[in-house]
Amino acid sequence: MNVVETILVYAVIPLAIYGVVALLTLRDKVARNPRYRPGQPWDYPPVWWTANPAGVGVQAAAVPSGGAKGKRTAKGGARGSW
């Protein structure tokens, strides 16, 4: 191998690979739509998100009704007993 081939294999090719990876990671920042900044007008309709759309407006009881009074039914917590 001569010096030119050595420089090509050990310097130019790895730098080209790093350059391609850098361009792929930076292209999202260039091609992205402008971000909303506080103080700018909001021209979009409101979107309400919930993890359970079927349960919107349904109130669940904090304490299960029925069953034995004073009996613990749940395990776990900080102890992690399974």
PDB file of N, CA, C and O in Angstrom:
ATOM      1  N   MET A   1       0.838  -1.176   0.000  1.00  0.00           N
ATOM      2  CA  MET A   1       0.000   0.000   0.000  1.00  0.00           C
ATOM      3  C   MET A   1       0.886   1.244   0.000  1.00  0.00           C
ATOM      4  O   MET A   1       1.801   1.338   0.797  1.00  0.00           O
ATOM      5  N   ASN A   2       0.567   2.173  -0.839  1.00  0.00           N
ATOM      6  CA  ASN A   2       1.345   3.404  -0.821  1.00  0.00           C
ATOM      7  C   ASN A   2       0.682   4.425   0.124  1.00  0.00           C
ATOM      8  O   ASN A   2      -0.370   4.167   0.707  1.00  0.00           O
ATOM      9  N   VAL A   3       1.288   5.582   0.253  1.00  0.00           N
ATOM     10  CA  VAL A   3       0.830   6.599   1.202  1.00  0.00           C
ATOM     11  C   VAL A   3      -0.562   7.117   0.839  1.00  0.00           C
ATOM     12  O   VAL A   3      -1.411   7.328   1.717  1.00  0.00           O
ATOM     13  N   VAL A   4      -0.844   7.309  -0.419  1.00  0.00           N
ATOM     14  CA  VAL A   4      -2.149   7.833  -0.841  1.00  0.00           C
ATOM     15  C   VAL A   4      -3.264   6.852  -0.490  1.00  0.00           C
ATOM     16  O   VAL A   4      -4.317   7.252   0.029  1.00  0.00           O
ATOM     17  N   GLU A   5      -3.044   5.574  -0.738  1.00  0.00           N
ATOM     18  CA  GLU A   5      -4.047   4.573  -0.400  1.00  0.00           C
ATOM     19  C   GLU A   5      -4.244   4.488   1.112  1.00  0.00           C
ATOM     20  O   GLU A   5      -5.367   4.321   1.593  1.00  0.00           O
ATOM     21  N   THR A   6      -3.174   4.595   1.862  1.00  0.00           N
ATOM     22  CA  THR A   6      -3.274   4.554   3.321  1.00  0.00           C
ATOM     23  C   THR A   6      -4.083   5.734   3.849  1.00  0.00           C
ATOM     24  O   THR A   6      -4.956   5.573   4.699  1.00  0.00           O
ATOM     25  N   ILE A   7      -3.803   6.934   3.351  1.00  0.00           N
ATOM     26  CA  ILE A   7      -4.557   8.122   3.780  1.00  0.00           C
ATOM     27  C   ILE A   7      -6.015   7.993   3.366  1.00  0.00           C
ATOM     28  O   ILE A   7      -6.923   8.346   4.125  1.00  0.00           O
ATOM     29  N   LEU A   8      -6.271   7.468   2.195  1.00  0.00           N
ATOM     30  CA  LEU A   8      -7.633   7.286   1.723  1.00  0.00           C
ATOM     31  C   LEU A   8      -8.403   6.330   2.626  1.00  0.00           C
ATOM     32  O   LEU A   8      -9.530   6.613   3.033  1.00  0.00           O
ATOM     33  N   VAL A   9      -7.794   5.212   2.973  1.00  0.00           N
ATOM     34  CA  VAL A   9      -8.481   4.197   3.770  1.00  0.00           C
ATOM     35  C   VAL A   9      -8.646   4.634   5.222  1.00  0.00           C
ATOM     36  O   VAL A   9      -9.713   4.455   5.815  1.00  0.00           O
ATOM     37  N   TYR A  10      -7.608   5.218   5.807  1.00  0.00           N
ATOM     38  CA  TYR A  10      -7.639   5.522   7.236  1.00  0.00           C
ATOM     39  C   TYR A  10      -8.077   6.938   7.583  1.00  0.00           C
ATOM     40  O   TYR A  10      -8.313   7.237   8.756  1.00  0.00           O
ATOM     41  N   ALA A  11      -8.196   7.836   6.631  1.00  0.00           N
ATOM     42  CA  ALA A  11      -8.584   9.212   6.943  1.00  0.00           C
ATOM     43  C   ALA A  11      -9.801   9.665   6.151  1.00  0.00           C
ATOM     44  O   ALA A  11     -10.792  10.118   6.732  1.00  0.00           O
ATOM     45  N   VAL A  12      -9.759   9.557   4.844  1.00  0.00           N
ATOM     46  CA  VAL A  12     -10.819  10.127   4.016  1.00  0.00           C
ATOM     47  C   VAL A  12     -12.127   9.343   4.155  1.00  0.00           C
ATOM     48  O   VAL A  12     -13.187   9.943   4.337  1.00  0.00           O
ATOM     49  N   ILE A  13     -12.071   8.034   4.104  1.00  0.00           N
ATOM     50  CA  ILE A  13     -13.295   7.232   4.202  1.00  0.00           C
ATOM     51  C   ILE A  13     -13.967   7.395   5.567  1.00  0.00           C
ATOM     52  O   ILE A  13     -15.184   7.646   5.625  1.00  0.00           O
ATOM     53  N   PRO A  14     -13.255   7.300   6.695  1.00  0.00           N
ATOM     54  CA  PRO A  14     -13.928   7.538   7.980  1.00  0.00           C
ATOM     55  C   PRO A  14     -14.482   8.965   8.109  1.00  0.00           C
ATOM     56  O   PRO A  14     -15.578   9.156   8.646  1.00  0.00           O
ATOM     57  N   LEU A  15     -13.746   9.963   7.609  1.00  0.00           N
ATOM     58  CA  LEU A  15     -14.269  11.329   7.663  1.00  0.00           C
ATOM     59  C   LEU A  15     -15.520  11.478   6.811  1.00  0.00           C
ATOM     60  O   LEU A  15     -16.452  12.211   7.185  1.00  0.00           O
ATOM     61  N   ALA A  16     -15.586  10.803   5.682  1.00  0.00           N
ATOM     62  CA  ALA A  16     -16.786  10.845   4.846  1.00  0.00           C
ATOM     63  C   ALA A  16     -17.968  10.199   5.559  1.00  0.00           C
ATOM     64  O   ALA A  16     -19.090  10.712   5.510  1.00  0.00           O
ATOM     65  N   ILE A  17     -17.724   9.108   6.252  1.00  0.00           N
ATOM     66  CA  ILE A  17     -18.798   8.446   7.006  1.00  0.00           C
ATOM     67  C   ILE A  17     -19.301   9.361   8.125  1.00  0.00           C
ATOM     68  O   ILE A  17     -20.509   9.527   8.310  1.00  0.00           O
ATOM     69  N   TYR A  18     -18.386   9.976   8.874  1.00  0.00           N
ATOM     70  CA  TYR A  18     -18.793  10.914   9.927  1.00  0.00           C
ATOM     71  C   TYR A  18     -19.549  12.098   9.334  1.00  0.00           C
ATOM     72  O   TYR A  18     -20.513  12.594   9.922  1.00  0.00           O
ATOM     73  N   GLY A  19     -19.140  12.561   8.178  1.00  0.00           N
ATOM     74  CA  GLY A  19     -19.823  13.675   7.532  1.00  0.00           C
ATOM     75  C   GLY A  19     -21.241  13.326   7.125  1.00  0.00           C
ATOM     76  O   GLY A  19     -22.165  14.129   7.305  1.00  0.00           O
ATOM     77  N   VAL A  20     -21.438  12.129   6.580  1.00  0.00           N
ATOM     78  CA  VAL A  20     -22.781  11.697   6.193  1.00  0.00           C
ATOM     79  C   VAL A  20     -23.677  11.565   7.422  1.00  0.00           C
ATOM     80  O   VAL A  20     -24.832  12.002   7.420  1.00  0.00           O
ATOM     81  N   VAL A  21     -23.162  10.987   8.491  1.00  0.00           N
ATOM     82  CA  VAL A  21     -23.948  10.852   9.723  1.00  0.00           C
ATOM     83  C   VAL A  21     -24.290  12.232  10.284  1.00  0.00           C
ATOM     84  O   VAL A  21     -25.420  12.469  10.723  1.00  0.00           O
ATOM     85  N   ALA A  22     -23.348  13.156  10.267  1.00  0.00           N
ATOM     86  CA  ALA A  22     -23.615  14.505  10.762  1.00  0.00           C
ATOM     87  C   ALA A  22     -24.678  15.192   9.926  1.00  0.00           C
ATOM     88  O   ALA A  22     -25.580  15.858  10.468  1.00  0.00           O
ATOM     89  N   LEU A  23     -24.632  15.055   8.625  1.00  0.00           N
ATOM     90  CA  LEU A  23     -25.646  15.666   7.772  1.00  0.00           C
ATOM     91  C   LEU A  23     -27.017  15.045   8.003  1.00  0.00           C
ATOM     92  O   LEU A  23     -28.032  15.750   7.981  1.00  0.00           O
ATOM     93  N   LEU A  24     -27.070  13.742   8.228  1.00  0.00           N
ATOM     94  CA  LEU A  24     -28.354  13.102   8.496  1.00  0.00           C
ATOM     95  C   LEU A  24     -28.960  13.559   9.816  1.00  0.00           C
ATOM     96  O   LEU A  24     -30.175  13.683   9.938  1.00  0.00           O
ATOM     97  N   THR A  25     -28.128  13.818  10.817  1.00  0.00           N
ATOM     98  CA  THR A  25     -28.666  14.276  12.098  1.00  0.00           C
ATOM     99  C   THR A  25     -29.039  15.752  12.067  1.00  0.00           C
ATOM    100  O   THR A  25     -29.929  16.169  12.803  1.00  0.00           O
ATOM    101  N   LEU A  26     -28.393  16.535  11.241  1.00  0.00           N
ATOM    102  CA  LEU A  26     -28.682  17.968  11.194  1.00  0.00           C
ATOM    103  C   LEU A  26     -29.783  18.323  10.206  1.00  0.00           C
ATOM    104  O   LEU A  26     -30.329  19.415  10.273  1.00  0.00           O
ATOM    105  N   ARG A  27     -30.150  17.420   9.316  1.00  0.00           N
ATOM    106  CA  ARG A  27     -31.151  17.773   8.309  1.00  0.00           C
ATOM    107  C   ARG A  27     -32.522  18.006   8.925  1.00  0.00           C
ATOM    108  O   ARG A  27     -33.296  18.791   8.412  1.00  0.00           O
ATOM    109  N   ASP A  28     -32.834  17.352  10.044  1.00  0.00           N
ATOM    110  CA  ASP A  28     -34.117  17.580  10.691  1.00  0.00           C
ATOM    111  C   ASP A  28     -34.238  19.014  11.205  1.00  0.00           C
ATOM    112  O   ASP A  28     -35.306  19.600  11.165  1.00  0.00           O
ATOM    113  N   LYS A  29     -33.146  19.572  11.695  1.00  0.00           N
ATOM    114  CA  LYS A  29     -33.184  20.932  12.211  1.00  0.00           C
ATOM    115  C   LYS A  29     -33.371  21.944  11.091  1.00  0.00           C
ATOM    116  O   LYS A  29     -33.995  22.978  11.278  1.00  0.00           O
ATOM    117  N   VAL A  30     -32.860  21.651   9.923  1.00  0.00           N
ATOM    118  CA  VAL A  30     -32.972  22.567   8.798  1.00  0.00           C
ATOM    119  C   VAL A  30     -34.348  22.453   8.149  1.00  0.00           C
ATOM    120  O   VAL A  30     -34.956  23.454   7.777  1.00  0.00           O
ATOM    121  N   ALA A  31     -34.871  21.241   8.023  1.00  0.00           N
ATOM    122  CA  ALA A  31     -36.113  21.008   7.303  1.00  0.00           C
ATOM    123  C   ALA A  31     -37.359  21.160   8.173  1.00  0.00           C
ATOM    124  O   ALA A  31     -38.465  21.132   7.671  1.00  0.00           O
ATOM    125  N   ARG A  32     -37.194  21.332   9.464  1.00  0.00           N
ATOM    126  CA  ARG A  32     -38.327  21.385  10.386  1.00  0.00           C
ATOM    127  C   ARG A  32     -39.081  22.700  10.252  1.00  0.00           C
ATOM    128  O   ARG A  32     -38.514  23.742   9.958  1.00  0.00           O
ATOM    129  N   ASN A  33     -40.382  22.642  10.501  1.00  0.00           N
ATOM    130  CA  ASN A  33     -41.195  23.850  10.533  1.00  0.00           C
ATOM    131  C   ASN A  33     -40.767  24.719  11.716  1.00  0.00           C
ATOM    132  O   ASN A  33     -40.273  24.213  12.723  1.00  0.00           O
ATOM    133  N   PRO A  34     -40.984  26.015  11.629  1.00  0.00           N
ATOM    134  CA  PRO A  34     -40.616  26.865  12.765  1.00  0.00           C
ATOM    135  C   PRO A  34     -41.416  26.485  14.013  1.00  0.00           C
ATOM    136  O   PRO A  34     -42.583  26.129  13.939  1.00  0.00           O
ATOM    137  N   ARG A  35     -40.753  26.558  15.154  1.00  0.00           N
ATOM    138  CA  ARG A  35     -41.382  26.197  16.413  1.00  0.00           C
ATOM    139  C   ARG A  35     -42.206  27.342  16.969  1.00  0.00           C
ATOM    140  O   ARG A  35     -41.952  28.499  16.693  1.00  0.00           O
ATOM    141  N   TYR A  36     -43.185  26.998  17.781  1.00  0.00           N
ATOM    142  CA  TYR A  36     -43.966  28.004  18.483  1.00  0.00           C
ATOM    143  C   TYR A  36     -43.124  28.565  19.624  1.00  0.00           C
ATOM    144  O   TYR A  36     -42.506  27.828  20.383  1.00  0.00           O
ATOM    145  N   ARG A  37     -43.109  29.855  19.739  1.00  0.00           N
ATOM    146  CA  ARG A  37     -42.410  30.533  20.830  1.00  0.00           C
ATOM    147  C   ARG A  37     -43.427  31.292  21.666  1.00  0.00           C
ATOM    148  O   ARG A  37     -44.417  31.812  21.132  1.00  0.00           O
ATOM    149  N   PRO A  38     -43.238  31.353  22.975  1.00  0.00           N
ATOM    150  CA  PRO A  38     -44.178  32.080  23.820  1.00  0.00           C
ATOM    151  C   PRO A  38     -44.345  33.521  23.343  1.00  0.00           C
ATOM    152  O   PRO A  38     -43.389  34.182  22.979  1.00  0.00           O
ATOM    153  N   GLY A  39     -45.594  33.963  23.332  1.00  0.00           N
ATOM    154  CA  GLY A  39     -45.893  35.312  22.894  1.00  0.00           C
ATOM    155  C   GLY A  39     -46.377  35.380  21.459  1.00  0.00           C
ATOM    156  O   GLY A  39     -46.988  36.363  21.054  1.00  0.00           O
ATOM    157  N   GLN A  40     -46.130  34.336  20.681  1.00  0.00           N
ATOM    158  CA  GLN A  40     -46.623  34.310  19.312  1.00  0.00           C
ATOM    159  C   GLN A  40     -48.102  33.940  19.323  1.00  0.00           C
ATOM    160  O   GLN A  40     -48.572  33.219  20.200  1.00  0.00           O
ATOM    161  N   PRO A  41     -48.861  34.404  18.334  1.00  0.00           N
ATOM    162  CA  PRO A  41     -50.272  34.009  18.290  1.00  0.00           C
ATOM    163  C   PRO A  41     -50.404  32.519  17.967  1.00  0.00           C
ATOM    164  O   PRO A  41     -49.615  31.963  17.220  1.00  0.00           O
ATOM    165  N   TRP A  42     -51.422  31.893  18.548  1.00  0.00           N
ATOM    166  CA  TRP A  42     -51.687  30.471  18.318  1.00  0.00           C
ATOM    167  C   TRP A  42     -52.850  30.385  17.343  1.00  0.00           C
ATOM    168  O   TRP A  42     -53.985  30.686  17.676  1.00  0.00           O
ATOM    169  N   ASP A  43     -52.569  29.958  16.121  1.00  0.00           N
ATOM    170  CA  ASP A  43     -53.567  29.947  15.056  1.00  0.00           C
ATOM    171  C   ASP A  43     -54.155  28.556  14.804  1.00  0.00           C
ATOM    172  O   ASP A  43     -54.674  28.292  13.723  1.00  0.00           O
ATOM    173  N   TYR A  44     -54.086  27.681  15.766  1.00  0.00           N
ATOM    174  CA  TYR A  44     -54.539  26.311  15.565  1.00  0.00           C
ATOM    175  C   TYR A  44     -55.672  26.000  16.521  1.00  0.00           C
ATOM    176  O   TYR A  44     -55.758  26.555  17.612  1.00  0.00           O
ATOM    177  N   PRO A  45     -56.571  25.076  16.149  1.00  0.00           N
ATOM    178  CA  PRO A  45     -57.665  24.718  17.058  1.00  0.00           C
ATOM    179  C   PRO A  45     -57.126  23.954  18.264  1.00  0.00           C
ATOM    180  O   PRO A  45     -56.105  23.269  18.165  1.00  0.00           O
ATOM    181  N   PRO A  46     -57.797  24.064  19.417  1.00  0.00           N
ATOM    182  CA  PRO A  46     -57.327  23.340  20.599  1.00  0.00           C
ATOM    183  C   PRO A  46     -57.512  21.832  20.427  1.00  0.00           C
ATOM    184  O   PRO A  46     -58.460  21.370  19.796  1.00  0.00           O
ATOM    185  N   VAL A  47     -56.582  21.080  20.957  1.00  0.00           N
ATOM    186  CA  VAL A  47     -56.640  19.630  20.904  1.00  0.00           C
ATOM    187  C   VAL A  47     -56.552  19.127  22.340  1.00  0.00           C
ATOM    188  O   VAL A  47     -55.596  19.423  23.059  1.00  0.00           O
ATOM    189  N   TRP A  48     -57.561  18.374  22.747  1.00  0.00           N
ATOM    190  CA  TRP A  48     -57.560  17.802  24.087  1.00  0.00           C
ATOM    191  C   TRP A  48     -57.091  16.373  23.988  1.00  0.00           C
ATOM    192  O   TRP A  48     -57.559  15.608  23.162  1.00  0.00           O
ATOM    193  N   TRP A  49     -56.168  15.992  24.834  1.00  0.00           N
ATOM    194  CA  TRP A  49     -55.598  14.657  24.802  1.00  0.00           C
ATOM    195  C   TRP A  49     -55.891  13.953  26.102  1.00  0.00           C
ATOM    196  O   TRP A  49     -55.802  14.522  27.187  1.00  0.00           O
ATOM    197  N   THR A  50     -56.242  12.706  25.998  1.00  0.00           N
ATOM    198  CA  THR A  50     -56.402  11.870  27.169  1.00  0.00           C
ATOM    199  C   THR A  50     -55.910  10.472  26.822  1.00  0.00           C
ATOM    200  O   THR A  50     -56.016  10.036  25.669  1.00  0.00           O
ATOM    201  N   ALA A  51     -55.393   9.789  27.796  1.00  0.00           N
ATOM    202  CA  ALA A  51     -54.884   8.441  27.560  1.00  0.00           C
ATOM    203  C   ALA A  51     -56.018   7.451  27.345  1.00  0.00           C
ATOM    204  O   ALA A  51     -55.851   6.432  26.706  1.00  0.00           O
ATOM    205  N   ASN A  52     -57.192   7.762  27.880  1.00  0.00           N
ATOM    206  CA  ASN A  52     -58.336   6.867  27.756  1.00  0.00           C
ATOM    207  C   ASN A  52     -59.532   7.681  27.276  1.00  0.00           C
ATOM    208  O   ASN A  52     -60.308   8.158  28.081  1.00  0.00           O
ATOM    209  N   PRO A  53     -59.710   7.844  25.961  1.00  0.00           N
ATOM    210  CA  PRO A  53     -60.824   8.655  25.472  1.00  0.00           C
ATOM    211  C   PRO A  53     -62.183   8.116  25.897  1.00  0.00           C
ATOM    212  O   PRO A  53     -63.124   8.877  26.069  1.00  0.00           O
ATOM    213  N   ALA A  54     -62.311   6.814  26.091  1.00  0.00           N
ATOM    214  CA  ALA A  54     -63.592   6.257  26.510  1.00  0.00           C
ATOM    215  C   ALA A  54     -63.918   6.633  27.951  1.00  0.00           C
ATOM    216  O   ALA A  54     -65.075   6.621  28.351  1.00  0.00           O
ATOM    217  N   GLY A  55     -62.921   6.966  28.736  1.00  0.00           N
ATOM    218  CA  GLY A  55     -63.151   7.265  30.136  1.00  0.00           C
ATOM    219  C   GLY A  55     -63.261   8.741  30.457  1.00  0.00           C
ATOM    220  O   GLY A  55     -63.258   9.125  31.612  1.00  0.00           O
ATOM    221  N   VAL A  56     -63.358   9.590  29.439  1.00  0.00           N
ATOM    222  CA  VAL A  56     -63.467  11.023  29.680  1.00  0.00           C
ATOM    223  C   VAL A  56     -64.791  11.305  30.357  1.00  0.00           C
ATOM    224  O   VAL A  56     -65.848  10.899  29.897  1.00  0.00           O
ATOM    225  N   GLY A  57     -64.734  12.003  31.471  1.00  0.00           N
ATOM    226  CA  GLY A  57     -65.949  12.377  32.179  1.00  0.00           C
ATOM    227  C   GLY A  57     -66.456  11.320  33.132  1.00  0.00           C
ATOM    228  O   GLY A  57     -67.386  11.551  33.872  1.00  0.00           O
ATOM    229  N   VAL A  58     -65.871  10.132  33.135  1.00  0.00           N
ATOM    230  CA  VAL A  58     -66.301   9.070  34.033  1.00  0.00           C
ATOM    231  C   VAL A  58     -65.512   9.190  35.324  1.00  0.00           C
ATOM    232  O   VAL A  58     -64.288   9.217  35.316  1.00  0.00           O
ATOM    233  N   GLN A  59     -66.226   9.274  36.435  1.00  0.00           N
ATOM    234  CA  GLN A  59     -65.575   9.372  37.732  1.00  0.00           C
ATOM    235  C   GLN A  59     -65.424   7.979  38.329  1.00  0.00           C
ATOM    236  O   GLN A  59     -66.394   7.253  38.474  1.00  0.00           O
ATOM    237  N   ALA A  60     -64.209   7.610  38.653  1.00  0.00           N
ATOM    238  CA  ALA A  60     -63.962   6.318  39.296  1.00  0.00           C
ATOM    239  C   ALA A  60     -63.897   6.523  40.798  1.00  0.00           C
ATOM    240  O   ALA A  60     -63.426   7.558  41.278  1.00  0.00           O
ATOM    241  N   ALA A  61     -64.382   5.551  41.527  1.00  0.00           N
ATOM    242  CA  ALA A  61     -64.349   5.631  42.980  1.00  0.00           C
ATOM    243  C   ALA A  61     -62.913   5.489  43.465  1.00  0.00           C
ATOM    244  O   ALA A  61     -62.171   4.631  42.997  1.00  0.00           O
ATOM    245  N   ALA A  62     -62.513   6.346  44.411  1.00  0.00           N
ATOM    246  CA  ALA A  62     -61.164   6.278  44.956  1.00  0.00           C
ATOM    247  C   ALA A  62     -60.993   5.045  45.826  1.00  0.00           C
ATOM    248  O   ALA A  62     -59.942   4.438  45.863  1.00  0.00           O
ATOM    249  N   VAL A  63     -62.062   4.668  46.542  1.00  0.00           N
ATOM    250  CA  VAL A  63     -62.043   3.480  47.389  1.00  0.00           C
ATOM    251  C   VAL A  63     -63.035   2.499  46.797  1.00  0.00           C
ATOM    252  O   VAL A  63     -64.179   2.864  46.531  1.00  0.00           O
ATOM    253  N   PRO A  64     -62.618   1.271  46.552  1.00  0.00           N
ATOM    254  CA  PRO A  64     -63.563   0.317  45.975  1.00  0.00           C
ATOM    255  C   PRO A  64     -64.759   0.112  46.892  1.00  0.00           C
ATOM    256  O   PRO A  64     -64.599  -0.005  48.098  1.00  0.00           O
ATOM    257  N   SER A  65     -65.942   0.095  46.306  1.00  0.00           N
ATOM    258  CA  SER A  65     -67.146  -0.100  47.105  1.00  0.00           C
ATOM    259  C   SER A  65     -67.377  -1.590  47.297  1.00  0.00           C
ATOM    260  O   SER A  65     -67.011  -2.422  46.469  1.00  0.00           O
ATOM    261  N   GLY A  66     -68.015  -1.924  48.391  1.00  0.00           N
ATOM    262  CA  GLY A  66     -68.295  -3.330  48.681  1.00  0.00           C
ATOM    263  C   GLY A  66     -67.076  -4.006  49.274  1.00  0.00           C
ATOM    264  O   GLY A  66     -66.043  -3.416  49.541  1.00  0.00           O
ATOM    265  N   GLY A  67     -67.196  -5.310  49.489  1.00  0.00           N
ATOM    266  CA  GLY A  67     -66.076  -6.050  50.033  1.00  0.00           C
ATOM    267  C   GLY A  67     -65.985  -5.879  51.540  1.00  0.00           C
ATOM    268  O   GLY A  67     -66.771  -5.193  52.173  1.00  0.00           O
ATOM    269  N   ALA A  68     -65.024  -6.524  52.133  1.00  0.00           N
ATOM    270  CA  ALA A  68     -64.839  -6.464  53.580  1.00  0.00           C
ATOM    271  C   ALA A  68     -64.235  -5.138  53.981  1.00  0.00           C
ATOM    272  O   ALA A  68     -63.345  -4.629  53.326  1.00  0.00           O
ATOM    273  N   LYS A  69     -64.737  -4.577  55.059  1.00  0.00           N
ATOM    274  CA  LYS A  69     -64.212  -3.304  55.554  1.00  0.00           C
ATOM    275  C   LYS A  69     -62.894  -3.548  56.271  1.00  0.00           C
ATOM    276  O   LYS A  69     -62.746  -4.479  57.040  1.00  0.00           O
ATOM    277  N   GLY A  70     -61.905  -2.701  55.967  1.00  0.00           N
ATOM    278  CA  GLY A  70     -60.626  -2.784  56.646  1.00  0.00           C
ATOM    279  C   GLY A  70     -59.686  -3.839  56.089  1.00  0.00           C
ATOM    280  O   GLY A  70     -58.561  -3.949  56.525  1.00  0.00           O
ATOM    281  N   LYS A  71     -60.129  -4.630  55.162  1.00  0.00           N
ATOM    282  CA  LYS A  71     -59.269  -5.664  54.588  1.00  0.00           C
ATOM    283  C   LYS A  71     -58.467  -5.050  53.445  1.00  0.00           C
ATOM    284  O   LYS A  71     -59.005  -4.407  52.574  1.00  0.00           O
ATOM    285  N   ARG A  72     -57.163  -5.254  53.470  1.00  0.00           N
ATOM    286  CA  ARG A  72     -56.304  -4.738  52.405  1.00  0.00           C
ATOM    287  C   ARG A  72     -56.326  -5.715  51.248  1.00  0.00           C
ATOM    288  O   ARG A  72     -56.130  -6.911  51.417  1.00  0.00           O
ATOM    289  N   THR A  73     -56.585  -5.165  50.071  1.00  0.00           N
ATOM    290  CA  THR A  73     -56.626  -6.024  48.894  1.00  0.00           C
ATOM    291  C   THR A  73     -55.448  -5.811  47.968  1.00  0.00           C
ATOM    292  O   THR A  73     -55.218  -6.608  47.075  1.00  0.00           O
ATOM    293  N   ALA A  74     -54.717  -4.719  48.146  1.00  0.00           N
ATOM    294  CA  ALA A  74     -53.595  -4.422  47.247  1.00  0.00           C
ATOM    295  C   ALA A  74     -52.278  -4.728  47.924  1.00  0.00           C
ATOM    296  O   ALA A  74     -52.136  -4.564  49.120  1.00  0.00           O
ATOM    297  N   LYS A  75     -51.332  -5.209  47.147  1.00  0.00           N
ATOM    298  CA  LYS A  75     -49.991  -5.474  47.652  1.00  0.00           C
ATOM    299  C   LYS A  75     -49.008  -4.659  46.839  1.00  0.00           C
ATOM    300  O   LYS A  75     -49.328  -4.194  45.759  1.00  0.00           O
ATOM    301  N   GLY A  76     -47.827  -4.559  47.329  1.00  0.00           N
ATOM    302  CA  GLY A  76     -46.791  -3.860  46.571  1.00  0.00           C
ATOM    303  C   GLY A  76     -46.346  -2.623  47.310  1.00  0.00           C
ATOM    304  O   GLY A  76     -46.106  -2.667  48.501  1.00  0.00           O
ATOM    305  N   GLY A  77     -46.256  -1.528  46.599  1.00  0.00           N
ATOM    306  CA  GLY A  77     -45.801  -0.295  47.190  1.00  0.00           C
ATOM    307  C   GLY A  77     -44.278  -0.251  47.227  1.00  0.00           C
ATOM    308  O   GLY A  77     -43.609  -0.841  46.391  1.00  0.00           O
ATOM    309  N   ALA A  78     -43.756   0.405  48.231  1.00  0.00           N
ATOM    310  CA  ALA A  78     -42.315   0.559  48.326  1.00  0.00           C
ATOM    311  C   ALA A  78     -41.624  -0.756  48.667  1.00  0.00           C
ATOM    312  O   ALA A  78     -40.461  -0.940  48.367  1.00  0.00           O
ATOM    313  N   ARG A  79     -42.347  -1.662  49.289  1.00  0.00           N
ATOM    314  CA  ARG A  79     -41.759  -2.948  49.640  1.00  0.00           C
ATOM    315  C   ARG A  79     -41.518  -3.803  48.400  1.00  0.00           C
ATOM    316  O   ARG A  79     -40.576  -4.559  48.354  1.00  0.00           O
ATOM    317  N   GLY A  80     -42.443  -3.726  47.473  1.00  0.00           N
ATOM    318  CA  GLY A  80     -42.313  -4.524  46.277  1.00  0.00           C
ATOM    319  C   GLY A  80     -42.567  -6.000  46.511  1.00  0.00           C
ATOM    320  O   GLY A  80     -41.991  -6.842  45.862  1.00  0.00           O
ATOM    321  N   SER A  81     -43.432  -6.334  47.474  1.00  0.00           N
ATOM    322  CA  SER A  81     -43.728  -7.740  47.702  1.00  0.00           C
ATOM    323  C   SER A  81     -44.668  -8.236  46.621  1.00  0.00           C
ATOM    324  O   SER A  81     -45.710  -7.650  46.357  1.00  0.00           O
ATOM    325  N   TRP A  82     -44.263  -9.313  45.991  1.00  0.00           N
ATOM    326  CA  TRP A  82     -45.028  -9.832  44.862  1.00  0.00           C
ATOM    327  C   TRP A  82     -45.663 -11.135  45.225  1.00  0.00           C
ATOM    328  O   TRP A  82     -45.125 -12.089  45.566  1.00  0.00           O
TER     329      TRP A  82
END
